[in-house]
């Protein structure tokens, strides 16, 4: 029953800054006050703002029925557009984040056709672990550019081992991205989404490393 407003108000490690930023982008303040994080996952919308931010901290869901409790990684829980692995007798009773993934700093960037109360055209979450000025680990996810938000393995690999300089943007821009399969709809063409996705990943990476701001003007 944790709402987006609960997430915003709770003191959390910097690895959850992306989730907090996503929380502030879900609909309006009125929506954030009543809408739950679990409901965002169960909805299984490709444009669910909470999913990329939870993917970059390797979140898993706890599913309970009267008879049993089981755990699934997000990738095993959200199966497609509006499709989950939830059984009719089950509820999501918790979202768990492993301690090893609750480290580093993170950021979330949402691109919409206007600044407020808008369904995402694309959104990106980035979590970086920086040691001695070098990217020791990177977790990058993009939503609304595939049926289910996806981690970008090629971008993550390209970032690992890079010194934290403005050249991180070039590493993202030249990395292979095979995971996305954007659709064309009233919010944007497939080509636009693909281009925009790469750009907002750059902005999220820069924001997570304090190299830049994560906001995108509509
Ligand atoms: C005006 C408006 C604007 C919105 N804008 C955004 C937006 O910008 N970004 C975004 O991501 N979403 C947006 N949403 C969608 C939605 O409000 C959010 O995704 C929200 O987080 C869903 O949570 P909820 O608790 O309201 O779920 P509900 O809508 O109540 O539930 C969604 C589905 O999940 C099931 N469910 C809910 N909780 C559980 C549980 N614990 N276990 C099992 N099943 C469960 C419900 O039965 C239902 O089928 C918007 C909605 C509205 C009405």
PDB file of C-alpha atoms and ligand atoms in Angstrom:
ATOM      1  CA  UNK A   1       0.000   0.000   0.000  1.00  0.00           C
ATOM      2  CA  UNK A   2       3.037   2.279  -0.254  1.00  0.00           C
ATOM      3  CA  UNK A   3       2.047   5.313  -2.302  1.00  0.00           C
ATOM      4  CA  UNK A   4       4.264   7.488  -4.475  1.00  0.00           C
ATOM      5  CA  UNK A   5       3.939  10.261  -1.882  1.00  0.00           C
ATOM      6  CA  UNK A   6       5.246   7.810   0.757  1.00  0.00           C
ATOM      7  CA  UNK A   7       8.293   7.191  -1.467  1.00  0.00           C
ATOM      8  CA  UNK A   8       8.920  10.923  -1.933  1.00  0.00           C
ATOM      9  CA  UNK A   9       8.657  11.639   1.812  1.00  0.00           C
ATOM     10  CA  UNK A  10      10.715   8.693   3.043  1.00  0.00           C
ATOM     11  CA  UNK A  11      14.441   9.088   3.659  1.00  0.00           C
ATOM     12  CA  UNK A  12      16.143   6.641   1.286  1.00  0.00           C
ATOM     13  CA  UNK A  13      19.711   6.047   0.030  1.00  0.00           C
ATOM     14  CA  UNK A  14      20.780   7.909  -3.135  1.00  0.00           C
ATOM     15  CA  UNK A  15      20.317   4.720  -5.172  1.00  0.00           C
ATOM     16  CA  UNK A  16      16.580   5.450  -4.811  1.00  0.00           C
ATOM     17  CA  UNK A  17      16.757   9.031  -6.111  1.00  0.00           C
ATOM     18  CA  UNK A  18      15.569   7.695  -9.482  1.00  0.00           C
ATOM     19  CA  UNK A  19      12.523   6.124  -7.808  1.00  0.00           C
ATOM     20  CA  UNK A  20      11.808   9.353  -5.934  1.00  0.00           C
ATOM     21  CA  UNK A  21      12.074  11.340  -9.160  1.00  0.00           C
ATOM     22  CA  UNK A  22       9.749   8.859 -10.891  1.00  0.00           C
ATOM     23  CA  UNK A  23       7.318   9.189  -7.963  1.00  0.00           C
ATOM     24  CA  UNK A  24       7.082  12.941  -8.563  1.00  0.00           C
ATOM     25  CA  UNK A  25       6.260  12.285 -12.238  1.00  0.00           C
ATOM     26  CA  UNK A  26       3.374   9.813 -11.758  1.00  0.00           C
ATOM     27  CA  UNK A  27       0.278  11.755 -12.821  1.00  0.00           C
ATOM     28  CA  UNK A  28      -0.410  14.617 -10.435  1.00  0.00           C
ATOM     29  CA  UNK A  29       0.053  15.104  -6.685  1.00  0.00           C
ATOM     30  CA  UNK A  30      -3.511  13.835  -6.181  1.00  0.00           C
ATOM     31  CA  UNK A  31      -2.652  10.606  -8.067  1.00  0.00           C
ATOM     32  CA  UNK A  32       0.647  10.238  -6.158  1.00  0.00           C
ATOM     33  CA  UNK A  33      -1.237  10.507  -2.847  1.00  0.00           C
ATOM     34  CA  UNK A  34      -3.407   7.439  -3.520  1.00  0.00           C
ATOM     35  CA  UNK A  35      -1.665   5.409  -6.236  1.00  0.00           C
ATOM     36  CA  UNK A  36       0.622   2.617  -5.054  1.00  0.00           C
ATOM     37  CA  UNK A  37       4.007   1.457  -6.283  1.00  0.00           C
ATOM     38  CA  UNK A  38       2.697  -2.123  -6.380  1.00  0.00           C
ATOM     39  CA  UNK A  39      -0.294  -1.032  -8.479  1.00  0.00           C
ATOM     40  CA  UNK A  40       2.098   0.584 -10.973  1.00  0.00           C
ATOM     41  CA  UNK A  41       3.833  -2.793 -11.422  1.00  0.00           C
ATOM     42  CA  UNK A  42       0.601  -4.819 -11.518  1.00  0.00           C
ATOM     43  CA  UNK A  43      -0.852  -2.463 -14.152  1.00  0.00           C
ATOM     44  CA  UNK A  44       2.039  -3.583 -16.390  1.00  0.00           C
ATOM     45  CA  UNK A  45       1.735  -0.539 -18.633  1.00  0.00           C
ATOM     46  CA  UNK A  46       4.737  -0.065 -20.975  1.00  0.00           C
ATOM     47  CA  UNK A  47       4.663   3.573 -19.788  1.00  0.00           C
ATOM     48  CA  UNK A  48       4.682   2.757 -16.049  1.00  0.00           C
ATOM     49  CA  UNK A  49       7.133   5.297 -14.634  1.00  0.00           C
ATOM     50  CA  UNK A  50       8.090   3.167 -11.636  1.00  0.00           C
ATOM     51  CA  UNK A  51       9.438   0.209 -13.585  1.00  0.00           C
ATOM     52  CA  UNK A  52      12.809   1.516 -14.916  1.00  0.00           C
ATOM     53  CA  UNK A  53      13.633   3.077 -11.532  1.00  0.00           C
ATOM     54  CA  UNK A  54      12.984  -0.263  -9.816  1.00  0.00           C
ATOM     55  CA  UNK A  55      14.825  -2.227 -12.507  1.00  0.00           C
ATOM     56  CA  UNK A  56      18.065  -0.325 -11.867  1.00  0.00           C
ATOM     57  CA  UNK A  57      18.018  -1.440  -8.223  1.00  0.00           C
ATOM     58  CA  UNK A  58      17.291  -5.075  -9.222  1.00  0.00           C
ATOM     59  CA  UNK A  59      13.932  -5.064  -7.435  1.00  0.00           C
ATOM     60  CA  UNK A  60      11.880  -8.215  -7.021  1.00  0.00           C
ATOM     61  CA  UNK A  61       8.248  -8.641  -6.013  1.00  0.00           C
ATOM     62  CA  UNK A  62       6.892 -10.720  -3.161  1.00  0.00           C
ATOM     63  CA  UNK A  63       3.715 -12.534  -4.192  1.00  0.00           C
ATOM     64  CA  UNK A  64       1.466 -14.036  -1.540  1.00  0.00           C
ATOM     65  CA  UNK A  65      -1.573 -16.277  -1.667  1.00  0.00           C
ATOM     66  CA  UNK A  66      -3.340 -17.907   1.280  1.00  0.00           C
ATOM     67  CA  UNK A  67      -1.140 -20.951   0.654  1.00  0.00           C
ATOM     68  CA  UNK A  68       2.317 -19.710  -0.346  1.00  0.00           C
ATOM     69  CA  UNK A  69       4.776 -16.857  -0.756  1.00  0.00           C
ATOM     70  CA  UNK A  70       7.056 -16.583  -3.780  1.00  0.00           C
ATOM     71  CA  UNK A  71       9.512 -14.043  -5.158  1.00  0.00           C
ATOM     72  CA  UNK A  72      10.023 -12.995  -8.759  1.00  0.00           C
ATOM     73  CA  UNK A  73      12.473 -10.537 -10.311  1.00  0.00           C
ATOM     74  CA  UNK A  74      10.676  -7.710 -12.130  1.00  0.00           C
ATOM     75  CA  UNK A  75      11.669  -9.300 -15.446  1.00  0.00           C
ATOM     76  CA  UNK A  76       9.861 -12.504 -14.458  1.00  0.00           C
ATOM     77  CA  UNK A  77       6.838 -10.651 -13.086  1.00  0.00           C
ATOM     78  CA  UNK A  78       5.957  -8.154 -15.837  1.00  0.00           C
ATOM     79  CA  UNK A  79       5.580 -10.341 -18.923  1.00  0.00           C
ATOM     80  CA  UNK A  80       4.201  -7.938 -21.517  1.00  0.00           C
ATOM     81  CA  UNK A  81       1.806  -5.086 -22.195  1.00  0.00           C
ATOM     82  CA  UNK A  82      -0.730  -5.416 -19.312  1.00  0.00           C
ATOM     83  CA  UNK A  83       0.454  -8.993 -18.618  1.00  0.00           C
ATOM     84  CA  UNK A  84       1.974 -10.195 -15.348  1.00  0.00           C
ATOM     85  CA  UNK A  85       2.766 -13.526 -13.715  1.00  0.00           C
ATOM     86  CA  UNK A  86       0.240 -12.770 -10.934  1.00  0.00           C
ATOM     87  CA  UNK A  87      -2.047 -15.734 -10.247  1.00  0.00           C
ATOM     88  CA  UNK A  88      -5.750 -15.082  -9.482  1.00  0.00           C
ATOM     89  CA  UNK A  89      -5.257 -15.949  -5.793  1.00  0.00           C
ATOM     90  CA  UNK A  90      -2.130 -13.805  -5.329  1.00  0.00           C
ATOM     91  CA  UNK A  91      -1.312 -10.239  -4.285  1.00  0.00           C
ATOM     92  CA  UNK A  92       1.908  -8.257  -4.396  1.00  0.00           C
ATOM     93  CA  UNK A  93       2.713  -7.811  -0.712  1.00  0.00           C
ATOM     94  CA  UNK A  94       6.219  -6.325  -0.929  1.00  0.00           C
ATOM     95  CA  UNK A  95       8.871  -5.047  -3.301  1.00  0.00           C
ATOM     96  CA  UNK A  96      12.363  -6.057  -2.237  1.00  0.00           C
ATOM     97  CA  UNK A  97      15.688  -4.514  -3.214  1.00  0.00           C
ATOM     98  CA  UNK A  98      18.910  -6.424  -2.510  1.00  0.00           C
ATOM     99  CA  UNK A  99      21.339  -4.487  -0.289  1.00  0.00           C
ATOM    100  CA  UNK A 100      24.099  -4.882  -2.917  1.00  0.00           C
ATOM    101  CA  UNK A 101      21.938  -2.876  -5.378  1.00  0.00           C
ATOM    102  CA  UNK A 102      21.013  -0.122  -2.920  1.00  0.00           C
ATOM    103  CA  UNK A 103      24.371   1.558  -3.513  1.00  0.00           C
ATOM    104  CA  UNK A 104      25.539   4.380  -5.779  1.00  0.00           C
ATOM    105  CA  UNK A 105      23.633   7.389  -7.047  1.00  0.00           C
ATOM    106  CA  UNK A 106      20.730   7.429  -9.458  1.00  0.00           C
ATOM    107  CA  UNK A 107      18.559   9.663 -11.598  1.00  0.00           C
ATOM    108  CA  UNK A 108      15.376   9.416 -13.666  1.00  0.00           C
ATOM    109  CA  UNK A 109      14.417  11.418 -16.739  1.00  0.00           C
ATOM    110  CA  UNK A 110      10.916  11.417 -18.200  1.00  0.00           C
ATOM    111  CA  UNK A 111      10.086  12.760 -21.631  1.00  0.00           C
ATOM    112  CA  UNK A 112       6.474  13.738 -22.232  1.00  0.00           C
ATOM    113  CA  UNK A 113       4.597  15.969 -24.640  1.00  0.00           C
ATOM    114  CA  UNK A 114       4.127  18.499 -21.821  1.00  0.00           C
ATOM    115  CA  UNK A 115       5.771  19.062 -18.459  1.00  0.00           C
ATOM    116  CA  UNK A 116       3.033  17.840 -16.062  1.00  0.00           C
ATOM    117  CA  UNK A 117       0.367  15.104 -15.827  1.00  0.00           C
ATOM    118  CA  UNK A 118       1.528  13.313 -18.927  1.00  0.00           C
ATOM    119  CA  UNK A 119       2.048   9.747 -20.142  1.00  0.00           C
ATOM    120  CA  UNK A 120       5.705   9.091 -20.935  1.00  0.00           C
ATOM    121  CA  UNK A 121       6.965   9.050 -24.528  1.00  0.00           C
ATOM    122  CA  UNK A 122      10.123   7.536 -23.065  1.00  0.00           C
ATOM    123  CA  UNK A 123      11.788   7.503 -19.671  1.00  0.00           C
ATOM    124  CA  UNK A 124      15.202   6.448 -18.429  1.00  0.00           C
ATOM    125  CA  UNK A 125      16.685   5.525 -15.074  1.00  0.00           C
ATOM    126  CA  UNK A 126      20.401   5.337 -14.359  1.00  0.00           C
ATOM    127  CA  UNK A 127      22.238   4.099 -11.266  1.00  0.00           C
ATOM    128  CA  UNK A 128      26.000   4.469 -11.154  1.00  0.00           C
ATOM    129  CA  UNK A 129      28.511   3.286  -8.594  1.00  0.00           C
ATOM    130  CA  UNK A 130      31.559   5.541  -8.777  1.00  0.00           C
ATOM    131  CA  UNK A 131      34.856   4.611  -7.160  1.00  0.00           C
ATOM    132  CA  UNK A 132      37.956   6.834  -7.374  1.00  0.00           C
ATOM    133  CA  UNK A 133      36.396   8.875 -10.175  1.00  0.00           C
ATOM    134  CA  UNK A 134      35.675   5.818 -12.323  1.00  0.00           C
ATOM    135  CA  UNK A 135      32.342   4.102 -13.067  1.00  0.00           C
ATOM    136  CA  UNK A 136      32.667   0.824 -11.161  1.00  0.00           C
ATOM    137  CA  UNK A 137      29.140  -0.325 -11.983  1.00  0.00           C
ATOM    138  CA  UNK A 138      26.210   0.923 -14.052  1.00  0.00           C
ATOM    139  CA  UNK A 139      22.545  -0.013 -14.259  1.00  0.00           C
ATOM    140  CA  UNK A 140      20.521   1.630 -17.019  1.00  0.00           C
ATOM    141  CA  UNK A 141      16.860   1.043 -17.913  1.00  0.00           C
ATOM    142  CA  UNK A 142      14.501   2.584 -20.449  1.00  0.00           C
ATOM    143  CA  UNK A 143      10.699   2.461 -20.446  1.00  0.00           C
ATOM    144  CA  UNK A 144       7.954   3.130 -23.009  1.00  0.00           C
ATOM    145  CA  UNK A 145      10.215   1.992 -25.868  1.00  0.00           C
ATOM    146  CA  UNK A 146       9.311  -1.720 -25.661  1.00  0.00           C
ATOM    147  CA  UNK A 147       6.371  -3.709 -24.286  1.00  0.00           C
ATOM    148  CA  UNK A 148       8.194  -3.949 -20.948  1.00  0.00           C
ATOM    149  CA  UNK A 149      10.884  -1.517 -19.767  1.00  0.00           C
ATOM    150  CA  UNK A 150      14.356  -2.935 -20.451  1.00  0.00           C
ATOM    151  CA  UNK A 151      17.833  -2.799 -18.947  1.00  0.00           C
ATOM    152  CA  UNK A 152      20.411  -1.749 -21.560  1.00  0.00           C
ATOM    153  CA  UNK A 153      23.317  -4.216 -21.258  1.00  0.00           C
ATOM    154  CA  UNK A 154      25.417  -2.618 -24.045  1.00  0.00           C
ATOM    155  CA  UNK A 155      25.227   0.838 -22.474  1.00  0.00           C
ATOM    156  CA  UNK A 156      25.994  -0.559 -19.023  1.00  0.00           C
ATOM    157  CA  UNK A 157      29.088  -2.353 -20.386  1.00  0.00           C
ATOM    158  CA  UNK A 158      30.223   0.793 -22.236  1.00  0.00           C
ATOM    159  CA  UNK A 159      30.023   2.856 -19.042  1.00  0.00           C
ATOM    160  CA  UNK A 160      31.870   0.446 -16.741  1.00  0.00           C
ATOM    161  CA  UNK A 161      35.512   1.451 -16.275  1.00  0.00           C
ATOM    162  CA  UNK A 162      35.033   4.941 -17.758  1.00  0.00           C
ATOM    163  CA  UNK A 163      36.364   7.969 -15.870  1.00  0.00           C
ATOM    164  CA  UNK A 164      33.608  10.352 -14.803  1.00  0.00           C
ATOM    165  CA  UNK A 165      34.014  13.141 -17.343  1.00  0.00           C
ATOM    166  CA  UNK A 166      31.744  14.686 -19.976  1.00  0.00           C
ATOM    167  CA  UNK A 167      32.960  11.856 -22.277  1.00  0.00           C
ATOM    168  CA  UNK A 168      30.463   9.552 -20.526  1.00  0.00           C
ATOM    169  CA  UNK A 169      27.878  11.038 -22.889  1.00  0.00           C
ATOM    170  CA  UNK A 170      29.899   9.801 -25.901  1.00  0.00           C
ATOM    171  CA  UNK A 171      30.119   6.317 -24.359  1.00  0.00           C
ATOM    172  CA  UNK A 172      26.301   6.227 -24.164  1.00  0.00           C
ATOM    173  CA  UNK A 173      25.820   7.705 -27.646  1.00  0.00           C
ATOM    174  CA  UNK A 174      28.089   5.120 -29.297  1.00  0.00           C
ATOM    175  CA  UNK A 175      27.003   2.055 -27.269  1.00  0.00           C
ATOM    176  CA  UNK A 176      24.905  -0.665 -28.906  1.00  0.00           C
ATOM    177  CA  UNK A 177      21.222  -0.622 -27.889  1.00  0.00           C
ATOM    178  CA  UNK A 178      19.528  -3.820 -29.080  1.00  0.00           C
ATOM    179  CA  UNK A 179      16.878  -4.085 -26.396  1.00  0.00           C
ATOM    180  CA  UNK A 180      14.411  -1.427 -27.561  1.00  0.00           C
ATOM    181  CA  UNK A 181      11.568  -1.928 -30.041  1.00  0.00           C
ATOM    182  CA  UNK A 182       9.585   1.301 -29.826  1.00  0.00           C
ATOM    183  CA  UNK A 183       6.121   1.571 -31.293  1.00  0.00           C
ATOM    184  CA  UNK A 184       4.764   4.543 -33.227  1.00  0.00           C
ATOM    185  CA  UNK A 185       1.652   6.145 -31.727  1.00  0.00           C
ATOM    186  CA  UNK A 186       0.053   9.522 -31.135  1.00  0.00           C
ATOM    187  CA  UNK A 187       2.838  10.398 -28.703  1.00  0.00           C
ATOM    188  CA  UNK A 188       5.735   9.866 -31.119  1.00  0.00           C
ATOM    189  CA  UNK A 189       7.150   7.865 -34.026  1.00  0.00           C
ATOM    190  CA  UNK A 190       9.341   4.810 -33.440  1.00  0.00           C
ATOM    191  CA  UNK A 191      12.386   6.673 -34.794  1.00  0.00           C
ATOM    192  CA  UNK A 192      11.760   9.643 -32.513  1.00  0.00           C
ATOM    193  CA  UNK A 193      11.380   7.390 -29.477  1.00  0.00           C
ATOM    194  CA  UNK A 194      14.622   5.562 -30.275  1.00  0.00           C
ATOM    195  CA  UNK A 195      16.538   8.823 -30.688  1.00  0.00           C
ATOM    196  CA  UNK A 196      14.929  10.362 -27.600  1.00  0.00           C
ATOM    197  CA  UNK A 197      15.665   7.256 -25.515  1.00  0.00           C
ATOM    198  CA  UNK A 198      19.402   7.577 -26.134  1.00  0.00           C
ATOM    199  CA  UNK A 199      19.330  11.277 -25.343  1.00  0.00           C
ATOM    200  CA  UNK A 200      17.469  10.847 -22.040  1.00  0.00           C
ATOM    201  CA  UNK A 201      19.850   8.035 -21.044  1.00  0.00           C
ATOM    202  CA  UNK A 202      22.706  10.528 -21.520  1.00  0.00           C
ATOM    203  CA  UNK A 203      20.855  13.051 -19.350  1.00  0.00           C
ATOM    204  CA  UNK A 204      20.069  10.487 -16.658  1.00  0.00           C
ATOM    205  CA  UNK A 205      23.718   9.337 -16.574  1.00  0.00           C
ATOM    206  CA  UNK A 206      24.930  12.943 -16.320  1.00  0.00           C
ATOM    207  CA  UNK A 207      22.388  13.717 -13.589  1.00  0.00           C
ATOM    208  CA  UNK A 208      23.397  10.608 -11.620  1.00  0.00           C
ATOM    209  CA  UNK A 209      27.039  11.696 -11.768  1.00  0.00           C
ATOM    210  CA  UNK A 210      26.276  15.376 -11.065  1.00  0.00           C
ATOM    211  CA  UNK A 211      27.653  16.235 -14.531  1.00  0.00           C
ATOM    212  CA  UNK A 212      24.353  17.746 -15.531  1.00  0.00           C
ATOM    213  CA  UNK A 213      20.681  18.184 -14.843  1.00  0.00           C
ATOM    214  CA  UNK A 214      18.084  15.458 -15.435  1.00  0.00           C
ATOM    215  CA  UNK A 215      15.196  17.662 -16.489  1.00  0.00           C
ATOM    216  CA  UNK A 216      13.931  17.658 -20.048  1.00  0.00           C
ATOM    217  CA  UNK A 217      11.868  20.580 -21.267  1.00  0.00           C
ATOM    218  CA  UNK A 218       8.752  19.325 -23.024  1.00  0.00           C
TER     219      UNK A 218
HETATM  220  C1  LIG B   1      -4.988  10.762 -14.287  1.00  0.00           C
HETATM  221  C2  LIG B   1      -3.991   9.627 -14.192  1.00  0.00           C
HETATM  222  C3  LIG B   1      -2.666   9.877 -14.505  1.00  0.00           C
HETATM  223  C4  LIG B   1      -1.717   8.842 -14.408  1.00  0.00           C
HETATM  224  N1  LIG B   1      -0.432   9.140 -14.721  1.00  0.00           N
HETATM  225  C5  LIG B   1       0.499   8.166 -14.621  1.00  0.00           C
HETATM  226  C6  LIG B   1       1.865   8.459 -14.931  1.00  0.00           C
HETATM  227  O1  LIG B   1       2.234   9.578 -15.265  1.00  0.00           O
HETATM  228  N2  LIG B   1       2.763   7.445 -14.829  1.00  0.00           N
HETATM  229  C7  LIG B   1       2.393   6.182 -14.432  1.00  0.00           C
HETATM  230  O2  LIG B   1       3.267   5.308 -14.334  1.00  0.00           O
HETATM  231  N3  LIG B   1       1.107   5.880 -14.153  1.00  0.00           N
HETATM  232  C8  LIG B   1       0.149   6.828 -14.229  1.00  0.00           C
HETATM  233  N4  LIG B   1      -1.156   6.542 -13.942  1.00  0.00           N
HETATM  234  C9  LIG B   1      -1.546   5.126 -13.672  1.00  0.00           C
HETATM  235  C10 LIG B   1      -1.652   4.740 -12.188  1.00  0.00           C
HETATM  236  O3  LIG B   1      -2.261   5.720 -11.417  1.00  0.00           O
HETATM  237  C11 LIG B   1      -0.305   4.422 -11.558  1.00  0.00           C
HETATM  238  O4  LIG B   1       0.360   3.479 -12.367  1.00  0.00           O
HETATM  239  C12 LIG B   1      -0.439   3.894 -10.139  1.00  0.00           C
HETATM  240  O5  LIG B   1       0.861   3.754  -9.528  1.00  0.00           O
HETATM  241  C13 LIG B   1      -1.214   2.586 -10.045  1.00  0.00           C
HETATM  242  O6  LIG B   1      -1.370   2.269  -8.673  1.00  0.00           O
HETATM  243  P1  LIG B   1      -2.817   2.019  -7.997  1.00  0.00           P
HETATM  244  O7  LIG B   1      -2.559   1.704  -6.563  1.00  0.00           O
HETATM  245  O8  LIG B   1      -3.726   3.180  -8.321  1.00  0.00           O
HETATM  246  O9  LIG B   1      -3.275   0.739  -8.771  1.00  0.00           O
HETATM  247  P2  LIG B   1      -4.718   0.385  -9.330  1.00  0.00           P
HETATM  248  O10 LIG B   1      -5.005   1.221 -10.545  1.00  0.00           O
HETATM  249  O11 LIG B   1      -5.681   0.413  -8.203  1.00  0.00           O
HETATM  250  O12 LIG B   1      -4.456  -1.111  -9.772  1.00  0.00           O
HETATM  251  C14 LIG B   1      -3.904  -1.459 -11.010  1.00  0.00           C
HETATM  252  C15 LIG B   1      -4.100  -2.959 -11.228  1.00  0.00           C
HETATM  253  O13 LIG B   1      -3.226  -3.680 -10.355  1.00  0.00           O
HETATM  254  C16 LIG B   1      -3.964  -4.457  -9.435  1.00  0.00           C
HETATM  255  N5  LIG B   1      -3.284  -4.299  -8.147  1.00  0.00           N
HETATM  256  C17 LIG B   1      -3.028  -3.132  -7.485  1.00  0.00           C
HETATM  257  N6  LIG B   1      -2.294  -3.371  -6.355  1.00  0.00           N
HETATM  258  C18 LIG B   1      -2.097  -4.718  -6.325  1.00  0.00           C
HETATM  259  C19 LIG B   1      -1.402  -5.594  -5.416  1.00  0.00           C
HETATM  260  N7  LIG B   1      -0.760  -5.132  -4.334  1.00  0.00           N
HETATM  261  N8  LIG B   1      -1.395  -6.924  -5.694  1.00  0.00           N
HETATM  262  C20 LIG B   1      -2.025  -7.402  -6.773  1.00  0.00           C
HETATM  263  N9  LIG B   1      -2.703  -6.638  -7.667  1.00  0.00           N
HETATM  264  C21 LIG B   1      -2.728  -5.309  -7.448  1.00  0.00           C
HETATM  265  C22 LIG B   1      -5.402  -3.915  -9.456  1.00  0.00           C
HETATM  266  O14 LIG B   1      -6.314  -4.921  -9.139  1.00  0.00           O
HETATM  267  C23 LIG B   1      -5.492  -3.464 -10.894  1.00  0.00           C
HETATM  268  O15 LIG B   1      -5.761  -4.549 -11.747  1.00  0.00           O
HETATM  269  C24 LIG B   1      -2.127   7.548 -14.012  1.00  0.00           C
HETATM  270  C25 LIG B   1      -3.462   7.312 -13.685  1.00  0.00           C
HETATM  271  C26 LIG B   1      -4.386   8.343 -13.780  1.00  0.00           C
HETATM  272  C27 LIG B   1      -5.823   8.041 -13.399  1.00  0.00           C
END
